[in-house]
Each structure stands twice: as structure tokens, then as C-alpha cells.
Amino acid sequence: MESLLNRETVKRVQRALNVFNKNIYIQIQDKSAGTAIEAANSLSCEVGAIVKSLILKSDNSFLLCLISGDKRCSLKKVKKLIEQKKVYMANADDVKNITGFTIGGVSPIGHLTKVNILIDNNLARFEDIFAAAGHPNCIFKINFNDLIKTVENKYLDSDLSDDKSLSDIQNRFKCILIDEFQDTDNIQWNLIKKFFNDKKHFLLWQSYQLLN
């Protein structure tokens, strides 16, 4: 199984990870992680913590959607976001040509061709998430904020699923308290505004810890 780390597709993902953080390593699974359920069973984690990398095709371009493993991608929402009338799943040949990966091993990073990327914010529910790394038996662990930082192209934070998880969260709380606000970066702040823009924000910070 160690030979999998020497495959060109897997090495390409590791190189992309190294650019961001050399401490993120690709893990080899004894069982195939080609589907979200298989990956979750192999890793003993929730299905939602698995990143599904879906290549979609519109009239004039390709698009990568990173979806939480327990959700279904809403093509209707994607069409609205990218302002295209026709959006559909790319076939296996297109996926291979665009990403350099076969279906089941498509990674969020390390593609042969740059594509715009949509990230489902349902993935933010989990402390750690797991994504394919160029082969159905290879994965890497990362957190949601770092996943956003590793992708090279445009990030659009949106609920891309067919259900109402985001609205359920928004309706559950009347206000939010953000402690250690001085450690909040732009990505985290954008997510907070996305989830709770119409809520009251209570920000707590220590002025002497603020970075110049």
C-alpha cells in the first residue's frame, strides 16, 4: 500500500498540500474511500465530515463543488450562483481531463486545470474534515478554514445542499457571542456574517493582544 504514495496523482496532491502546510500528510486507507460512506466507515467518522469533490459542467466552463458527504448538491442553487441556465455533472472523461484524477479519488487541490470552486459551508459543522488525495484509498485530514485557504481559485461560501441546515442553524439562535475576537481572521469573520448577519453580535477581545 505504501506504493500508492508514489503514484503521480497522489504526489501531485501532496505537493499542493506542502505549499500550504508541510505538516499535512496523505493517509492510506486499507479499504476504498471512493464514496463518502466508504470513507466514513474506513475513518470511523461521520459521513458529513467527508468532502465530496464534484466536477460540474456548464455551457462554457467546468466547476468544482466541495460538498459535505451527507448532503446532495443542489444544481438549482449552483445555477443561480454562477448565473448559468445549464449545469450538470461532468462525465468521467471530462473529470479525468480537467483534474487529472479518476472519479473516487478527485482531490480538492492539485488539479491539472484551474477551475472555480464552490465550497458547501455545511462542512464547517466539523472540527476535522477528510478529502480524497488522488486515489480512492488515499485521503488527507484538514479543518474547514484551512481547506478554504488551500484552494487557489474563487471561494463562494454558500449552502449548496438540498436541505435547510443553514436556516435551521440561523433560526436556533437569537444572538452570538464571539470570544477572543482578536484572533478572528477574515475568512472566519465572513463565515460568521454569512451564518448570522441579521443577528446581534457580542464581541469580546483583549486590546493588548491585538496584532499590529
Tab-separated table of C-alpha atoms in Angstrom:
chain	number	residue	atom	x	y	z
A	1	MET	CA	0.000	0.000	0.000
A	2	GLU	CA	2.944	2.350	0.582
A	3	SER	CA	3.498	2.372	-3.182
A	4	LEU	CA	0.307	4.435	-3.511
A	5	LEU	CA	2.200	7.432	-2.144
A	6	ASN	CA	4.477	7.220	-5.188
A	7	ARG	CA	1.651	7.495	-7.697
A	8	GLU	CA	1.768	10.650	-9.755
A	9	THR	CA	-1.753	11.726	-8.778
A	10	VAL	CA	-1.092	11.267	-5.062
A	11	LYS	CA	2.284	13.013	-5.225
A	12	ARG	CA	0.631	15.920	-7.010
A	13	VAL	CA	-1.804	16.352	-4.127
A	14	GLN	CA	0.996	16.136	-1.562
A	15	ARG	CA	2.965	18.833	-3.402
A	16	ALA	CA	-0.084	21.095	-3.338
A	17	LEU	CA	-0.514	20.447	0.383
A	18	ASN	CA	3.156	21.177	1.033
A	19	VAL	CA	2.796	24.633	-0.480
A	20	PHE	CA	0.219	25.404	2.184
A	21	ASN	CA	1.364	23.314	5.148
A	22	LYS	CA	4.101	20.682	5.118
A	23	ASN	CA	2.630	19.096	8.242
A	24	ILE	CA	-0.471	17.831	6.430
A	25	TYR	CA	0.181	14.297	5.246
A	26	ILE	CA	-1.726	11.945	2.993
A	27	GLN	CA	-3.041	8.845	4.739
A	28	ILE	CA	-3.520	5.461	3.107
A	29	GLN	CA	-6.670	3.513	3.933
A	30	ASP	CA	-6.827	-0.285	3.761
A	31	LYS	CA	-10.330	-0.078	2.328
A	32	SER	CA	-11.501	2.049	-0.567
A	33	ALA	CA	-12.714	5.546	0.300
A	34	GLY	CA	-14.192	6.083	-3.146
A	35	THR	CA	-17.591	7.125	-1.760
A	36	ALA	CA	-18.454	9.266	1.255
A	37	ILE	CA	-19.985	6.302	3.076
A	38	GLU	CA	-16.971	4.098	2.388
A	39	ALA	CA	-14.610	6.818	3.547
A	40	ALA	CA	-16.598	7.462	6.725
A	41	ASN	CA	-16.656	3.756	7.558
A	42	SER	CA	-12.922	3.468	6.961
A	43	LEU	CA	-12.137	6.532	9.091
A	44	SER	CA	-14.810	5.917	11.762
A	45	CYS	CA	-16.146	9.434	11.341
A	46	GLU	CA	-19.465	10.992	10.408
A	47	VAL	CA	-20.387	10.907	6.731
A	48	GLY	CA	-20.828	14.676	6.773
A	49	ALA	CA	-17.127	15.121	7.596
A	50	ILE	CA	-16.184	13.667	4.202
A	51	VAL	CA	-15.559	16.192	1.409
A	52	LYS	CA	-17.232	15.151	-1.841
A	53	SER	CA	-15.427	16.703	-4.818
A	54	LEU	CA	-17.893	17.014	-7.678
A	55	ILE	CA	-16.999	18.351	-11.112
A	56	LEU	CA	-19.899	20.129	-12.789
A	57	LYS	CA	-20.124	21.393	-16.343
A	58	SER	CA	-21.921	24.463	-17.620
A	59	ASP	CA	-22.236	25.790	-21.151
A	60	ASN	CA	-18.743	27.280	-21.211
A	61	SER	CA	-16.763	26.069	-18.212
A	62	PHE	CA	-16.197	23.480	-15.506
A	63	LEU	CA	-16.729	23.967	-11.810
A	64	LEU	CA	-15.640	22.060	-8.699
A	65	CYS	CA	-18.153	21.782	-5.858
A	66	LEU	CA	-16.909	20.610	-2.466
A	67	ILE	CA	-19.936	19.145	-0.703
A	68	SER	CA	-20.446	17.699	2.763
A	69	GLY	CA	-20.691	13.911	2.485
A	70	ASP	CA	-24.179	13.670	3.960
A	71	LYS	CA	-25.632	16.304	1.623
A	72	ARG	CA	-26.692	16.370	-2.019
A	73	CYS	CA	-25.529	19.132	-4.302
A	74	SER	CA	-28.378	21.354	-5.447
A	75	LEU	CA	-27.838	22.066	-9.131
A	76	LYS	CA	-30.588	24.678	-8.889
A	77	LYS	CA	-28.597	26.646	-6.316
A	78	VAL	CA	-25.399	26.289	-8.324
A	79	LYS	CA	-27.113	27.605	-11.453
A	80	LYS	CA	-28.254	30.647	-9.534
A	81	LEU	CA	-24.820	31.279	-8.009
A	82	ILE	CA	-22.916	31.136	-11.285
A	83	GLU	CA	-25.769	32.594	-13.356
A	84	GLN	CA	-25.912	29.742	-15.842
A	85	LYS	CA	-29.043	28.083	-17.226
A	86	LYS	CA	-27.486	24.665	-17.764
A	87	VAL	CA	-25.353	22.924	-15.142
A	88	TYR	CA	-24.874	19.180	-14.964
A	89	MET	CA	-22.466	16.541	-13.708
A	90	ALA	CA	-19.342	16.130	-15.824
A	91	ASN	CA	-18.670	12.673	-17.242
A	92	ALA	CA	-15.722	10.508	-16.208
A	93	ASP	CA	-13.579	11.549	-19.191
A	94	ASP	CA	-14.105	15.245	-18.502
A	95	VAL	CA	-13.279	14.751	-14.812
A	96	LYS	CA	-10.047	12.993	-15.753
A	97	ASN	CA	-9.058	15.610	-18.323
A	98	ILE	CA	-9.779	18.586	-16.070
A	99	THR	CA	-8.450	17.321	-12.744
A	100	GLY	CA	-6.089	14.507	-13.683
A	101	PHE	CA	-7.947	12.277	-11.205
A	102	THR	CA	-10.408	9.445	-11.716
A	103	ILE	CA	-13.811	9.560	-10.020
A	104	GLY	CA	-13.478	8.302	-6.460
A	105	GLY	CA	-10.073	9.900	-6.000
A	106	VAL	CA	-10.792	13.505	-7.008
A	107	SER	CA	-8.992	15.858	-4.640
A	108	PRO	CA	-9.980	19.473	-3.901
A	109	ILE	CA	-6.434	20.509	-4.873
A	110	GLY	CA	-3.680	19.557	-7.301
A	111	HIS	CA	-5.729	19.742	-10.492
A	112	LEU	CA	-4.240	19.809	-13.980
A	113	THR	CA	-6.522	22.701	-14.941
A	114	LYS	CA	-7.588	25.577	-12.724
A	115	VAL	CA	-11.322	25.672	-12.084
A	116	ASN	CA	-13.557	27.866	-9.969
A	117	ILE	CA	-14.526	26.249	-6.696
A	118	LEU	CA	-17.702	26.380	-4.617
A	119	ILE	CA	-17.478	25.169	-1.027
A	120	ASP	CA	-20.517	23.948	0.884
A	121	ASN	CA	-20.467	25.619	4.298
A	122	ASN	CA	-22.149	22.559	5.831
A	123	LEU	CA	-18.570	21.279	6.105
A	124	ALA	CA	-17.995	23.918	8.812
A	125	ARG	CA	-20.000	21.744	11.218
A	126	PHE	CA	-16.980	19.537	11.826
A	127	GLU	CA	-13.673	20.184	13.561
A	128	ASP	CA	-11.825	17.951	11.091
A	129	ILE	CA	-12.853	17.015	7.574
A	130	PHE	CA	-11.391	14.462	5.175
A	131	ALA	CA	-10.827	14.746	1.434
A	132	ALA	CA	-9.631	12.414	-1.316
A	133	ALA	CA	-5.970	12.676	-2.237
A	134	GLY	CA	-5.683	11.414	-5.806
A	135	HIS	CA	-6.648	7.769	-5.234
A	136	PRO	CA	-9.713	6.035	-3.689
A	137	ASN	CA	-7.507	4.673	-0.878
A	138	CYS	CA	-5.784	7.980	-0.100
A	139	ILE	CA	-7.142	10.854	1.995
A	140	PHE	CA	-5.931	13.853	3.945
A	141	LYS	CA	-7.323	15.462	7.091
A	142	ILE	CA	-7.791	19.217	7.302
A	143	ASN	CA	-10.060	21.760	9.012
A	144	PHE	CA	-12.623	23.884	7.205
A	145	ASN	CA	-10.704	27.179	7.405
A	146	ASP	CA	-7.541	25.564	6.073
A	147	LEU	CA	-9.449	23.882	3.260
A	148	ILE	CA	-10.635	27.305	2.143
A	149	LYS	CA	-7.077	28.625	2.242
A	150	THR	CA	-5.661	25.745	0.179
A	151	VAL	CA	-7.925	26.229	-2.832
A	152	GLU	CA	-6.413	28.543	-5.411
A	153	ASN	CA	-9.486	29.991	-7.058
A	154	LYS	CA	-12.579	31.925	-6.113
A	155	TYR	CA	-14.291	30.896	-2.910
A	156	LEU	CA	-18.029	31.317	-2.582
A	157	ASP	CA	-19.380	30.374	0.818
A	158	SER	CA	-22.879	29.027	0.345
A	159	ASP	CA	-25.236	26.306	1.432
A	160	LEU	CA	-25.110	24.155	-1.691
A	161	SER	CA	-27.208	21.316	-0.339
A	162	ASP	CA	-30.825	20.450	-0.971
A	163	ASP	CA	-31.849	20.691	2.698
A	164	LYS	CA	-32.275	23.574	5.131
A	165	SER	CA	-29.351	23.000	7.511
A	166	LEU	CA	-28.188	26.603	7.302
A	167	SER	CA	-31.619	28.072	8.028
A	168	ASP	CA	-32.057	25.620	10.906
A	169	ILE	CA	-28.854	26.928	12.496
A	170	GLN	CA	-29.815	30.551	11.881
A	171	ASN	CA	-33.244	30.106	13.445
A	172	ARG	CA	-31.867	28.365	16.521
A	173	PHE	CA	-30.011	31.380	17.933
A	174	LYS	CA	-31.102	34.976	18.549
A	175	CYS	CA	-27.574	36.303	19.041
A	176	ILE	CA	-23.971	35.096	19.039
A	177	LEU	CA	-21.032	35.646	21.374
A	178	ILE	CA	-17.550	35.691	19.826
A	179	ASP	CA	-14.800	35.336	22.411
A	180	GLU	CA	-11.125	36.096	21.664
A	181	PHE	CA	-12.292	38.180	18.717
A	182	GLN	CA	-8.758	39.489	18.183
A	183	ASP	CA	-7.853	36.023	16.826
A	184	THR	CA	-10.637	36.020	14.239
A	185	ASP	CA	-9.349	36.161	10.656
A	186	ASN	CA	-11.155	37.462	7.563
A	187	ILE	CA	-12.357	34.025	6.459
A	188	GLN	CA	-13.853	33.256	9.871
A	189	TRP	CA	-15.489	36.689	10.031
A	190	ASN	CA	-17.027	36.216	6.571
A	191	LEU	CA	-18.476	32.885	7.684
A	192	ILE	CA	-19.906	34.480	10.824
A	193	LYS	CA	-21.572	37.168	8.730
A	194	LYS	CA	-22.860	34.534	6.308
A	195	PHE	CA	-24.462	32.488	9.086
A	196	PHE	CA	-25.603	35.275	11.423
A	197	ASN	CA	-25.602	38.563	9.538
A	198	ASP	CA	-29.048	39.529	10.860
A	199	LYS	CA	-28.230	38.637	14.493
A	200	LYS	CA	-26.784	40.678	17.320
A	201	HIS	CA	-23.024	40.164	17.687
A	202	PHE	CA	-21.296	40.381	21.047
A	203	LEU	CA	-17.534	40.647	20.522
A	204	LEU	CA	-15.035	40.067	23.326
A	205	TRP	CA	-11.358	40.811	22.923
A	206	GLN	CA	-8.300	41.941	24.821
A	207	SER	CA	-6.750	45.043	23.327
A	208	TYR	CA	-3.207	44.196	24.336
A	209	GLN	CA	-3.407	41.002	22.262
A	210	LEU	CA	-4.384	42.770	19.054
A	211	LEU	CA	-1.903	42.327	16.237
A	212	ASN	CA	-0.460	45.415	14.600
